[in-house]
PDB file of C-alpha atoms in Angstrom:
ATOM      1  CA  UNK A   1       4.586 -19.214 -24.296  1.00 90.00           C
ATOM      2  CA  UNK A   2       3.720 -17.987 -20.996  1.00 93.00           C
ATOM      3  CA  UNK A   3       5.044 -14.352 -21.695  1.00 94.00           C
ATOM      4  CA  UNK A   4       2.940 -14.064 -24.808  1.00 96.00           C
ATOM      5  CA  UNK A   5      -0.222 -15.019 -22.854  1.00 96.00           C
ATOM      6  CA  UNK A   6       0.858 -12.640 -19.945  1.00 96.00           C
ATOM      7  CA  UNK A   7       1.220  -9.859 -22.494  1.00 96.00           C
ATOM      8  CA  UNK A   8      -2.286 -10.538 -24.104  1.00 97.00           C
ATOM      9  CA  UNK A   9      -3.724 -10.491 -20.554  1.00 96.00           C
ATOM     10  CA  UNK A  10      -2.209  -7.150 -19.899  1.00 96.00           C
ATOM     11  CA  UNK A  11      -3.474  -5.763 -23.152  1.00 97.00           C
ATOM     12  CA  UNK A  12      -6.983  -6.958 -22.564  1.00 97.00           C
ATOM     13  CA  UNK A  13      -6.911  -5.744 -18.996  1.00 96.00           C
ATOM     14  CA  UNK A  14      -5.918  -2.161 -20.141  1.00 94.00           C
ATOM     15  CA  UNK A  15      -8.693  -2.067 -22.610  1.00 96.00           C
ATOM     16  CA  UNK A  16     -11.193  -3.257 -20.201  1.00 95.00           C
ATOM     17  CA  UNK A  17     -11.947  -6.619 -21.521  1.00 97.00           C
ATOM     18  CA  UNK A  18     -11.630  -8.440 -18.193  1.00 96.00           C
ATOM     19  CA  UNK A  19     -13.108 -11.772 -19.169  1.00 97.00           C
ATOM     20  CA  UNK A  20     -10.434 -12.195 -22.013  1.00 97.00           C
ATOM     21  CA  UNK A  21      -7.715 -10.830 -19.593  1.00 97.00           C
ATOM     22  CA  UNK A  22      -8.620 -13.656 -17.039  1.00 97.00           C
ATOM     23  CA  UNK A  23      -8.431 -16.251 -19.611  1.00 97.00           C
ATOM     24  CA  UNK A  24      -4.950 -15.302 -20.688  1.00 97.00           C
ATOM     25  CA  UNK A  25      -3.724 -14.912 -17.082  1.00 96.00           C
ATOM     26  CA  UNK A  26      -4.950 -18.448 -16.484  1.00 96.00           C
ATOM     27  CA  UNK A  27      -3.004 -19.692 -19.641  1.00 96.00           C
ATOM     28  CA  UNK A  28       0.121 -17.844 -18.403  1.00 96.00           C
ATOM     29  CA  UNK A  29      -0.125 -19.624 -15.022  1.00 96.00           C
ATOM     30  CA  UNK A  30      -0.495 -22.999 -16.849  1.00 95.00           C
ATOM     31  CA  UNK A  31       2.665 -22.648 -19.088  1.00 95.00           C
ATOM     32  CA  UNK A  32       4.903 -20.482 -16.893  1.00 94.00           C
ATOM     33  CA  UNK A  33       7.983 -22.268 -15.313  1.00 94.00           C
ATOM     34  CA  UNK A  34       9.310 -19.223 -13.157  1.00 94.00           C
ATOM     35  CA  UNK A  35       7.771 -19.310  -9.661  1.00 91.00           C
ATOM     36  CA  UNK A  36       7.837 -15.373  -9.546  1.00 89.00           C
ATOM     37  CA  UNK A  37       5.999 -15.114 -12.956  1.00 93.00           C
ATOM     38  CA  UNK A  38       3.313 -17.633 -11.752  1.00 93.00           C
ATOM     39  CA  UNK A  39       2.971 -15.726  -8.458  1.00 90.00           C
ATOM     40  CA  UNK A  40       2.439 -12.348 -10.222  1.00 92.00           C
ATOM     41  CA  UNK A  41      -0.005 -13.790 -12.814  1.00 95.00           C
ATOM     42  CA  UNK A  42      -1.998 -15.406  -9.944  1.00 94.00           C
ATOM     43  CA  UNK A  43      -2.275 -12.129  -8.122  1.00 92.00           C
ATOM     44  CA  UNK A  44      -3.417 -10.221 -11.268  1.00 94.00           C
ATOM     45  CA  UNK A  45      -5.910 -13.039 -12.085  1.00 96.00           C
ATOM     46  CA  UNK A  46      -7.298 -12.655  -8.522  1.00 95.00           C
ATOM     47  CA  UNK A  47      -7.713  -8.946  -9.084  1.00 94.00           C
ATOM     48  CA  UNK A  48      -9.199  -9.383 -12.475  1.00 96.00           C
ATOM     49  CA  UNK A  49     -11.893 -11.924 -11.357  1.00 96.00           C
ATOM     50  CA  UNK A  50     -12.740  -9.617  -8.513  1.00 94.00           C
ATOM     51  CA  UNK A  51     -13.454  -6.618 -10.653  1.00 92.00           C
ATOM     52  CA  UNK A  52     -15.171  -8.954 -13.116  1.00 94.00           C
ATOM     53  CA  UNK A  53     -17.518  -9.795 -10.453  1.00 91.00           C
ATOM     54  CA  UNK A  54     -17.177 -13.466 -11.102  1.00 93.00           C
ATOM     55  CA  UNK A  55     -17.859 -14.664  -7.686  1.00 94.00           C
ATOM     56  CA  UNK A  56     -17.481 -18.383  -8.085  1.00 95.00           C
ATOM     57  CA  UNK A  57     -14.147 -18.252  -9.985  1.00 96.00           C
ATOM     58  CA  UNK A  58     -12.768 -15.554  -7.711  1.00 95.00           C
ATOM     59  CA  UNK A  59     -13.644 -17.490  -4.562  1.00 95.00           C
ATOM     60  CA  UNK A  60     -12.244 -20.680  -5.969  1.00 95.00           C
ATOM     61  CA  UNK A  61      -9.021 -19.075  -6.932  1.00 95.00           C
ATOM     62  CA  UNK A  62      -8.695 -17.171  -3.759  1.00 94.00           C
ATOM     63  CA  UNK A  63      -9.267 -20.272  -1.647  1.00 93.00           C
ATOM     64  CA  UNK A  64      -6.646 -22.209  -3.656  1.00 93.00           C
ATOM     65  CA  UNK A  65      -3.998 -19.436  -2.965  1.00 92.00           C
ATOM     66  CA  UNK A  66      -5.120 -19.303   0.721  1.00 91.00           C
ATOM     67  CA  UNK A  67      -4.874 -23.083   0.969  1.00 90.00           C
ATOM     68  CA  UNK A  68      -1.170 -22.941   0.072  1.00 86.00           C
ATOM     69  CA  UNK A  69      -0.591 -20.868   3.335  1.00 74.00           C
ATOM     70  CA  UNK A  70       0.722 -18.127   1.166  1.00 75.00           C
ATOM     71  CA  UNK A  71       0.919 -14.840   3.157  1.00 83.00           C
ATOM     72  CA  UNK A  72       0.953 -11.647   1.361  1.00 91.00           C
ATOM     73  CA  UNK A  73      -0.850  -8.325   1.179  1.00 95.00           C
ATOM     74  CA  UNK A  74      -2.642  -9.061  -2.089  1.00 94.00           C
ATOM     75  CA  UNK A  75      -4.263 -12.168  -0.760  1.00 93.00           C
ATOM     76  CA  UNK A  76      -5.022 -10.548   2.592  1.00 95.00           C
ATOM     77  CA  UNK A  77      -6.573  -7.520   0.924  1.00 96.00           C
ATOM     78  CA  UNK A  78      -8.840  -9.498  -1.529  1.00 95.00           C
ATOM     79  CA  UNK A  79      -9.882 -11.911   1.179  1.00 94.00           C
ATOM     80  CA  UNK A  80     -11.157  -8.864   3.218  1.00 93.00           C
ATOM     81  CA  UNK A  81     -12.616  -7.304   0.195  1.00 92.00           C
ATOM     82  CA  UNK A  82     -14.699 -10.386  -0.585  1.00 90.00           C
ATOM     83  CA  UNK A  83     -16.526  -9.542   2.670  1.00 83.00           C
ATOM     84  CA  UNK A  84     -17.420  -6.084   1.374  1.00 79.00           C
ATOM     85  CA  UNK A  85     -18.218  -7.212  -2.156  1.00 83.00           C
ATOM     86  CA  UNK A  86     -19.722 -10.742  -1.876  1.00 86.00           C
ATOM     87  CA  UNK A  87     -20.624 -10.879   1.916  1.00 84.00           C
ATOM     88  CA  UNK A  88     -18.268 -13.745   2.176  1.00 84.00           C
ATOM     89  CA  UNK A  89     -16.171 -14.289   5.327  1.00 86.00           C
ATOM     90  CA  UNK A  90     -12.946 -15.815   4.267  1.00 90.00           C
ATOM     91  CA  UNK A  91     -10.111 -16.248   6.696  1.00 92.00           C
ATOM     92  CA  UNK A  92      -6.649 -15.511   5.357  1.00 93.00           C
ATOM     93  CA  UNK A  93      -3.092 -16.032   6.495  1.00 91.00           C
ATOM     94  CA  UNK A  94      -2.060 -12.337   6.213  1.00 95.00           C
ATOM     95  CA  UNK A  95      -4.437 -10.219   8.246  1.00 96.00           C
ATOM     96  CA  UNK A  96      -8.199 -10.664   8.819  1.00 95.00           C
ATOM     97  CA  UNK A  97      -8.696  -7.424  10.786  1.00 95.00           C
ATOM     98  CA  UNK A  98      -6.342  -5.032   9.124  1.00 97.00           C
ATOM     99  CA  UNK A  99      -7.941  -1.773  10.541  1.00 96.00           C
ATOM    100  CA  UNK A 100      -7.103  -3.043  14.087  1.00 97.00           C
ATOM    101  CA  UNK A 101      -3.414  -2.812  13.091  1.00 98.00           C
ATOM    102  CA  UNK A 102      -3.539   0.948  12.080  1.00 98.00           C
ATOM    103  CA  UNK A 103      -1.194   3.016  14.232  1.00 98.00           C
ATOM    104  CA  UNK A 104      -0.745   6.865  14.196  1.00 98.00           C
ATOM    105  CA  UNK A 105       1.794   8.594  16.413  1.00 97.00           C
ATOM    106  CA  UNK A 106       3.779  11.892  16.424  1.00 98.00           C
ATOM    107  CA  UNK A 107       7.487  11.820  15.819  1.00 97.00           C
ATOM    108  CA  UNK A 108       8.028  15.413  17.149  1.00 96.00           C
ATOM    109  CA  UNK A 109       9.190  14.609  20.558  1.00 94.00           C
ATOM    110  CA  UNK A 110      11.356  11.404  19.608  1.00 91.00           C
ATOM    111  CA  UNK A 111      13.763  13.158  17.130  1.00 93.00           C
ATOM    112  CA  UNK A 112      14.683  16.465  15.874  1.00 93.00           C
ATOM    113  CA  UNK A 113      11.992  16.529  13.282  1.00 95.00           C
ATOM    114  CA  UNK A 114      12.899  19.737  11.548  1.00 94.00           C
ATOM    115  CA  UNK A 115      16.631  18.771  11.086  1.00 92.00           C
ATOM    116  CA  UNK A 116      15.981  15.115  10.308  1.00 92.00           C
ATOM    117  CA  UNK A 117      12.958  15.206   8.129  1.00 95.00           C
ATOM    118  CA  UNK A 118      12.114  18.625   7.010  1.00 94.00           C
ATOM    119  CA  UNK A 119      15.605  19.630   5.958  1.00 91.00           C
ATOM    120  CA  UNK A 120      16.184  16.345   4.200  1.00 89.00           C
ATOM    121  CA  UNK A 121      13.032  16.518   2.121  1.00 91.00           C
ATOM    122  CA  UNK A 122      13.639  20.215   1.187  1.00 90.00           C
ATOM    123  CA  UNK A 123      17.048  19.218   0.165  1.00 87.00           C
ATOM    124  CA  UNK A 124      15.869  16.441  -2.105  1.00 86.00           C
ATOM    125  CA  UNK A 125      12.823  18.234  -3.509  1.00 87.00           C
ATOM    126  CA  UNK A 126      14.861  21.277  -4.455  1.00 85.00           C
ATOM    127  CA  UNK A 127      17.685  19.347  -5.941  1.00 79.00           C
ATOM    128  CA  UNK A 128      18.301  20.005  -9.660  1.00 60.00           C
ATOM    129  CA  UNK A 129      18.871  16.353 -10.247  1.00 69.00           C
ATOM    130  CA  UNK A 130      15.455  15.285  -8.967  1.00 70.00           C
ATOM    131  CA  UNK A 131      13.494  13.009 -11.209  1.00 76.00           C
ATOM    132  CA  UNK A 132       9.649  12.470 -10.680  1.00 81.00           C
ATOM    133  CA  UNK A 133       7.798   9.443 -11.395  1.00 79.00           C
ATOM    134  CA  UNK A 134       4.626   9.363 -13.611  1.00 78.00           C
ATOM    135  CA  UNK A 135       1.926   8.654 -11.046  1.00 82.00           C
ATOM    136  CA  UNK A 136      -1.675   8.555 -12.422  1.00 87.00           C
ATOM    137  CA  UNK A 137      -3.160   8.197  -9.004  1.00 92.00           C
ATOM    138  CA  UNK A 138      -1.997  11.654  -7.926  1.00 93.00           C
ATOM    139  CA  UNK A 139      -4.018  14.849  -8.215  1.00 94.00           C
ATOM    140  CA  UNK A 140      -2.144  18.123  -8.246  1.00 94.00           C
ATOM    141  CA  UNK A 141       1.060  16.504  -6.894  1.00 92.00           C
ATOM    142  CA  UNK A 142       4.440  15.058  -7.718  1.00 92.00           C
ATOM    143  CA  UNK A 143       6.209  11.901  -6.600  1.00 92.00           C
ATOM    144  CA  UNK A 144      10.022  11.342  -6.577  1.00 91.00           C
ATOM    145  CA  UNK A 145      11.185   8.372  -8.602  1.00 89.00           C
ATOM    146  CA  UNK A 146      13.499   5.694  -7.156  1.00 88.00           C
ATOM    147  CA  UNK A 147      14.054   4.777  -3.567  1.00 91.00           C
ATOM    148  CA  UNK A 148      15.122   7.763  -1.213  1.00 90.00           C
ATOM    149  CA  UNK A 149      16.691   5.157   1.127  1.00 91.00           C
ATOM    150  CA  UNK A 150      19.066   4.028  -1.646  1.00 87.00           C
ATOM    151  CA  UNK A 151      21.257   6.953  -1.069  1.00 80.00           C
ATOM    152  CA  UNK A 152      24.057   6.837   1.504  1.00 77.00           C
ATOM    153  CA  UNK A 153      23.847  10.395   2.679  1.00 76.00           C
ATOM    154  CA  UNK A 154      23.507  11.336   6.332  1.00 70.00           C
ATOM    155  CA  UNK A 155      19.842  12.429   5.985  1.00 72.00           C
ATOM    156  CA  UNK A 156      18.575   9.404   4.323  1.00 82.00           C
ATOM    157  CA  UNK A 157      20.376   6.959   6.799  1.00 87.00           C
ATOM    158  CA  UNK A 158      19.037   8.868   9.756  1.00 91.00           C
ATOM    159  CA  UNK A 159      15.519   8.753   8.558  1.00 93.00           C
ATOM    160  CA  UNK A 160      15.907   5.050   7.729  1.00 94.00           C
ATOM    161  CA  UNK A 161      17.149   4.344  11.292  1.00 94.00           C
ATOM    162  CA  UNK A 162      14.351   6.135  12.948  1.00 96.00           C
ATOM    163  CA  UNK A 163      11.685   4.448  10.682  1.00 97.00           C
ATOM    164  CA  UNK A 164      13.299   1.071  11.462  1.00 96.00           C
ATOM    165  CA  UNK A 165      13.079   1.774  15.213  1.00 97.00           C
ATOM    166  CA  UNK A 166       9.396   2.667  14.842  1.00 97.00           C
ATOM    167  CA  UNK A 167       8.707  -0.490  12.790  1.00 98.00           C
ATOM    168  CA  UNK A 168      10.188  -2.640  15.458  1.00 97.00           C
ATOM    169  CA  UNK A 169       8.058  -0.762  18.050  1.00 98.00           C
ATOM    170  CA  UNK A 170       4.971  -1.547  15.904  1.00 98.00           C
ATOM    171  CA  UNK A 171       5.948  -5.164  15.783  1.00 98.00           C
ATOM    172  CA  UNK A 172       6.395  -5.360  19.584  1.00 98.00           C
ATOM    173  CA  UNK A 173       3.112  -3.502  20.069  1.00 98.00           C
ATOM    174  CA  UNK A 174       1.331  -6.476  18.419  1.00 98.00           C
ATOM    175  CA  UNK A 175       3.819  -9.246  19.701  1.00 97.00           C
ATOM    176  CA  UNK A 176       0.810 -11.389  21.030  1.00 98.00           C
ATOM    177  CA  UNK A 177      -1.249 -11.283  17.788  1.00 98.00           C
ATOM    178  CA  UNK A 178      -1.963 -14.452  16.029  1.00 96.00           C
ATOM    179  CA  UNK A 179      -2.308 -12.728  12.504  1.00 97.00           C
ATOM    180  CA  UNK A 180       0.154 -13.796   9.874  1.00 95.00           C
ATOM    181  CA  UNK A 181       1.103 -10.060   9.604  1.00 97.00           C
ATOM    182  CA  UNK A 182       2.969 -10.561  12.880  1.00 97.00           C
ATOM    183  CA  UNK A 183       3.615 -14.332  13.194  1.00 96.00           C
ATOM    184  CA  UNK A 184       5.056 -14.526   9.699  1.00 95.00           C
ATOM    185  CA  UNK A 185       6.979 -11.235   9.937  1.00 96.00           C
ATOM    186  CA  UNK A 186       9.857 -11.029   7.434  1.00 95.00           C
ATOM    187  CA  UNK A 187      13.044 -12.341   8.818  1.00 94.00           C
ATOM    188  CA  UNK A 188      14.703  -9.890   6.446  1.00 96.00           C
ATOM    189  CA  UNK A 189      13.286  -6.809   4.734  1.00 96.00           C
ATOM    190  CA  UNK A 190      14.096  -3.715   3.033  1.00 95.00           C
ATOM    191  CA  UNK A 191      12.668  -0.134   3.012  1.00 96.00           C
ATOM    192  CA  UNK A 192      11.433   1.455  -0.153  1.00 95.00           C
ATOM    193  CA  UNK A 193      10.526   5.246   0.285  1.00 95.00           C
ATOM    194  CA  UNK A 194       9.570   8.220  -1.901  1.00 94.00           C
ATOM    195  CA  UNK A 195       8.466  11.795  -1.378  1.00 94.00           C
ATOM    196  CA  UNK A 196       5.190  13.221  -2.437  1.00 95.00           C
ATOM    197  CA  UNK A 197       4.660  16.961  -2.669  1.00 94.00           C
ATOM    198  CA  UNK A 198       1.013  18.273  -3.222  1.00 95.00           C
ATOM    199  CA  UNK A 199      -0.138  21.692  -4.272  1.00 95.00           C
ATOM    200  CA  UNK A 200      -3.573  22.953  -3.068  1.00 95.00           C
ATOM    201  CA  UNK A 201      -6.373  20.650  -4.311  1.00 95.00           C
ATOM    202  CA  UNK A 202      -3.819  17.786  -4.095  1.00 95.00           C
ATOM    203  CA  UNK A 203      -4.750  14.225  -3.334  1.00 96.00           C
ATOM    204  CA  UNK A 204      -4.082  10.538  -4.031  1.00 95.00           C
ATOM    205  CA  UNK A 205      -6.763   8.133  -5.176  1.00 95.00           C
ATOM    206  CA  UNK A 206      -7.563   4.851  -3.298  1.00 95.00           C
ATOM    207  CA  UNK A 207      -4.843   2.251  -3.871  1.00 96.00           C
ATOM    208  CA  UNK A 208      -2.687  -0.302  -2.074  1.00 96.00           C
ATOM    209  CA  UNK A 209       0.995  -1.187  -2.106  1.00 95.00           C
ATOM    210  CA  UNK A 210       0.978  -4.813  -3.482  1.00 92.00           C
ATOM    211  CA  UNK A 211       4.624  -5.482  -2.822  1.00 92.00           C
ATOM    212  CA  UNK A 212       4.639  -4.309   0.779  1.00 96.00           C
ATOM    213  CA  UNK A 213       4.148  -5.922   4.075  1.00 98.00           C
ATOM    214  CA  UNK A 214       3.610  -2.938   6.129  1.00 98.00           C
ATOM    215  CA  UNK A 215       3.017   0.531   4.504  1.00 98.00           C
ATOM    216  CA  UNK A 216       3.675   3.892   6.241  1.00 98.00           C
ATOM    217  CA  UNK A 217       3.904   7.696   5.907  1.00 98.00           C
ATOM    218  CA  UNK A 218       5.617  10.435   7.610  1.00 98.00           C
ATOM    219  CA  UNK A 219       3.859  13.848   7.349  1.00 98.00           C
ATOM    220  CA  UNK A 220       6.584  16.324   6.782  1.00 97.00           C
ATOM    221  CA  UNK A 221       4.484  19.450   6.268  1.00 96.00           C
ATOM    222  CA  UNK A 222       0.591  19.420   6.640  1.00 96.00           C
ATOM    223  CA  UNK A 223      -0.884  22.953   6.063  1.00 95.00           C
ATOM    224  CA  UNK A 224      -3.583  24.191   8.570  1.00 92.00           C
ATOM    225  CA  UNK A 225      -6.946  22.678   7.928  1.00 89.00           C
ATOM    226  CA  UNK A 226      -9.823  24.918   6.615  1.00 85.00           C
ATOM    227  CA  UNK A 227     -12.209  21.957   6.953  1.00 84.00           C
ATOM    228  CA  UNK A 228     -12.427  19.070   9.359  1.00 84.00           C
ATOM    229  CA  UNK A 229     -11.037  16.401   7.127  1.00 88.00           C
ATOM    230  CA  UNK A 230      -8.916  18.544   4.612  1.00 91.00           C
ATOM    231  CA  UNK A 231      -5.901  16.470   3.766  1.00 93.00           C
ATOM    232  CA  UNK A 232      -6.879  13.520   6.036  1.00 95.00           C
ATOM    233  CA  UNK A 233      -5.580   9.970   5.345  1.00 97.00           C
ATOM    234  CA  UNK A 234      -8.246   7.330   4.921  1.00 96.00           C
ATOM    235  CA  UNK A 235      -7.304   3.613   5.246  1.00 97.00           C
ATOM    236  CA  UNK A 236      -9.925   1.163   3.994  1.00 95.00           C
ATOM    237  CA  UNK A 237     -10.888  -2.258   3.298  1.00 93.00           C
ATOM    238  CA  UNK A 238     -12.488  -1.345   0.003  1.00 91.00           C
ATOM    239  CA  UNK A 239     -12.425   1.582  -2.428  1.00 89.00           C
ATOM    240  CA  UNK A 240     -15.531   3.795  -1.427  1.00 85.00           C
ATOM    241  CA  UNK A 241     -16.855   3.638  -4.915  1.00 82.00           C
ATOM    242  CA  UNK A 242     -17.059  -0.170  -4.877  1.00 78.00           C
ATOM    243  CA  UNK A 243     -18.372  -0.479  -1.336  1.00 69.00           C
ATOM    244  CA  UNK A 244     -21.988  -0.731  -0.811  1.00 60.00           C
ATOM    245  CA  UNK A 245     -21.841   1.882   1.973  1.00 55.00           C
ATOM    246  CA  UNK A 246     -19.071   3.639   3.851  1.00 49.00           C
ATOM    247  CA  UNK A 247     -18.999   2.716   7.487  1.00 58.00           C
ATOM    248  CA  UNK A 248     -16.648   2.462  10.412  1.00 60.00           C
ATOM    249  CA  UNK A 249     -16.151  -1.293   9.682  1.00 74.00           C
ATOM    250  CA  UNK A 250     -14.640  -0.493   6.249  1.00 84.00           C
ATOM    251  CA  UNK A 251     -12.478   2.541   6.842  1.00 91.00           C
ATOM    252  CA  UNK A 252     -10.678   4.781   9.324  1.00 93.00           C
ATOM    253  CA  UNK A 253     -10.018   8.423   8.879  1.00 94.00           C
ATOM    254  CA  UNK A 254      -6.595   9.758  10.401  1.00 96.00           C
ATOM    255  CA  UNK A 255      -6.465  13.517  10.757  1.00 95.00           C
ATOM    256  CA  UNK A 256      -2.721  13.742  10.315  1.00 97.00           C
ATOM    257  CA  UNK A 257      -0.706  16.851  11.111  1.00 96.00           C
ATOM    258  CA  UNK A 258       2.947  17.772  10.689  1.00 97.00           C
ATOM    259  CA  UNK A 259       5.172  15.154  12.500  1.00 97.00           C
ATOM    260  CA  UNK A 260       2.415  12.353  12.294  1.00 98.00           C
ATOM    261  CA  UNK A 261       3.635   8.842  11.353  1.00 98.00           C
ATOM    262  CA  UNK A 262       1.186   6.161  10.254  1.00 98.00           C
ATOM    263  CA  UNK A 263       1.895   2.485   9.959  1.00 98.00           C
ATOM    264  CA  UNK A 264      -0.507  -0.061   8.685  1.00 98.00           C
ATOM    265  CA  UNK A 265      -0.794  -3.506   6.918  1.00 98.00           C
ATOM    266  CA  UNK A 266      -0.009  -3.108   3.306  1.00 98.00           C
ATOM    267  CA  UNK A 267      -3.225  -5.134   2.492  1.00 97.00           C
ATOM    268  CA  UNK A 268      -5.331  -1.997   3.265  1.00 97.00           C
ATOM    269  CA  UNK A 269      -6.184   0.511   0.531  1.00 97.00           C
ATOM    270  CA  UNK A 270      -5.699   4.085   1.363  1.00 97.00           C
ATOM    271  CA  UNK A 271      -6.327   7.610  -0.146  1.00 97.00           C
ATOM    272  CA  UNK A 272      -6.222  11.294   0.931  1.00 96.00           C
ATOM    273  CA  UNK A 273      -8.961  13.889   1.126  1.00 95.00           C
ATOM    274  CA  UNK A 274      -8.088  16.848  -1.106  1.00 95.00           C
ATOM    275  CA  UNK A 275      -7.077  20.029   0.865  1.00 95.00           C
ATOM    276  CA  UNK A 276      -6.953  23.877   0.227  1.00 94.00           C
ATOM    277  CA  UNK A 277      -3.934  25.837   1.312  1.00 94.00           C
ATOM    278  CA  UNK A 278      -1.275  28.268   0.139  1.00 92.00           C
ATOM    279  CA  UNK A 279       1.582  26.135   1.025  1.00 93.00           C
ATOM    280  CA  UNK A 280       2.601  22.516  -0.164  1.00 94.00           C
ATOM    281  CA  UNK A 281       1.731  19.386   1.704  1.00 95.00           C
ATOM    282  CA  UNK A 282       4.857  16.951   1.949  1.00 96.00           C
ATOM    283  CA  UNK A 283       4.650  13.367   2.657  1.00 97.00           C
ATOM    284  CA  UNK A 284       7.405  10.576   2.973  1.00 97.00           C
ATOM    285  CA  UNK A 285       5.732   7.349   2.016  1.00 97.00           C
ATOM    286  CA  UNK A 286       7.334   3.866   2.402  1.00 97.00           C
ATOM    287  CA  UNK A 287       6.969   0.187   2.329  1.00 98.00           C
ATOM    288  CA  UNK A 288       8.478  -2.612   4.337  1.00 98.00           C
ATOM    289  CA  UNK A 289       9.169  -5.249   1.501  1.00 96.00           C
ATOM    290  CA  UNK A 290       9.916  -8.735   2.431  1.00 94.00           C
ATOM    291  CA  UNK A 291      13.247 -10.049   0.946  1.00 89.00           C
TER     292      UNK A 291
END
């Protein structure tokens, strides 16, 4: 039964027994009938083989997924990461040069930022009904549960409209690109967003948004920096602890300020540098998710 195999794979994965985990993901793929279940197990197998360091099986599995012309952020991410880990150049149908598609801009002059973003965030964060998500990647911070765009209130809809306009500008900026990120742009998508509030010393560890097409963030409040890179956003091909060396080919640091908006391929990992301040840092993070 595929679900039993999937469950065993998850158990072994959480206990760090990656070789056993990979075996059971393979069995899940073999016996599963549901295309979504197969797709999820294939992505998790790819990730498991990568961290297992099994170069041959990883490359074989990745090549098989790419040969189907599948285009998603997980395949794009691990194809690029193979270059960092195994020194292999593997072309993928999502995005081969994701750092070239990182955009940072200010929203301060294009909308009433204080009214649209700051007031909305404060209203949500101060609400008695707010629920927070358990987020182990966060240091000294809280993340709202659910999707802030699911609400029909005036603030959420205004923010959604501004972000959708910026996403269209982003797409137009790269309209001549041959990367799948642009040529296979979703004909229909939804926005999923959440607020993150950090206290002094707060940060988020390296991660990627595996269900996203484009990931983004709007910086609602960024305290003044005490050091050059305090609170900066780093987008990267690989988690620095797994990369052989940190260099400009593998990462880009964005010194965001209040009003900044960042958009980048969801295949990129990203994290923030801890900051020191007497006020909270507030960020709206979101994904463009293909429907």
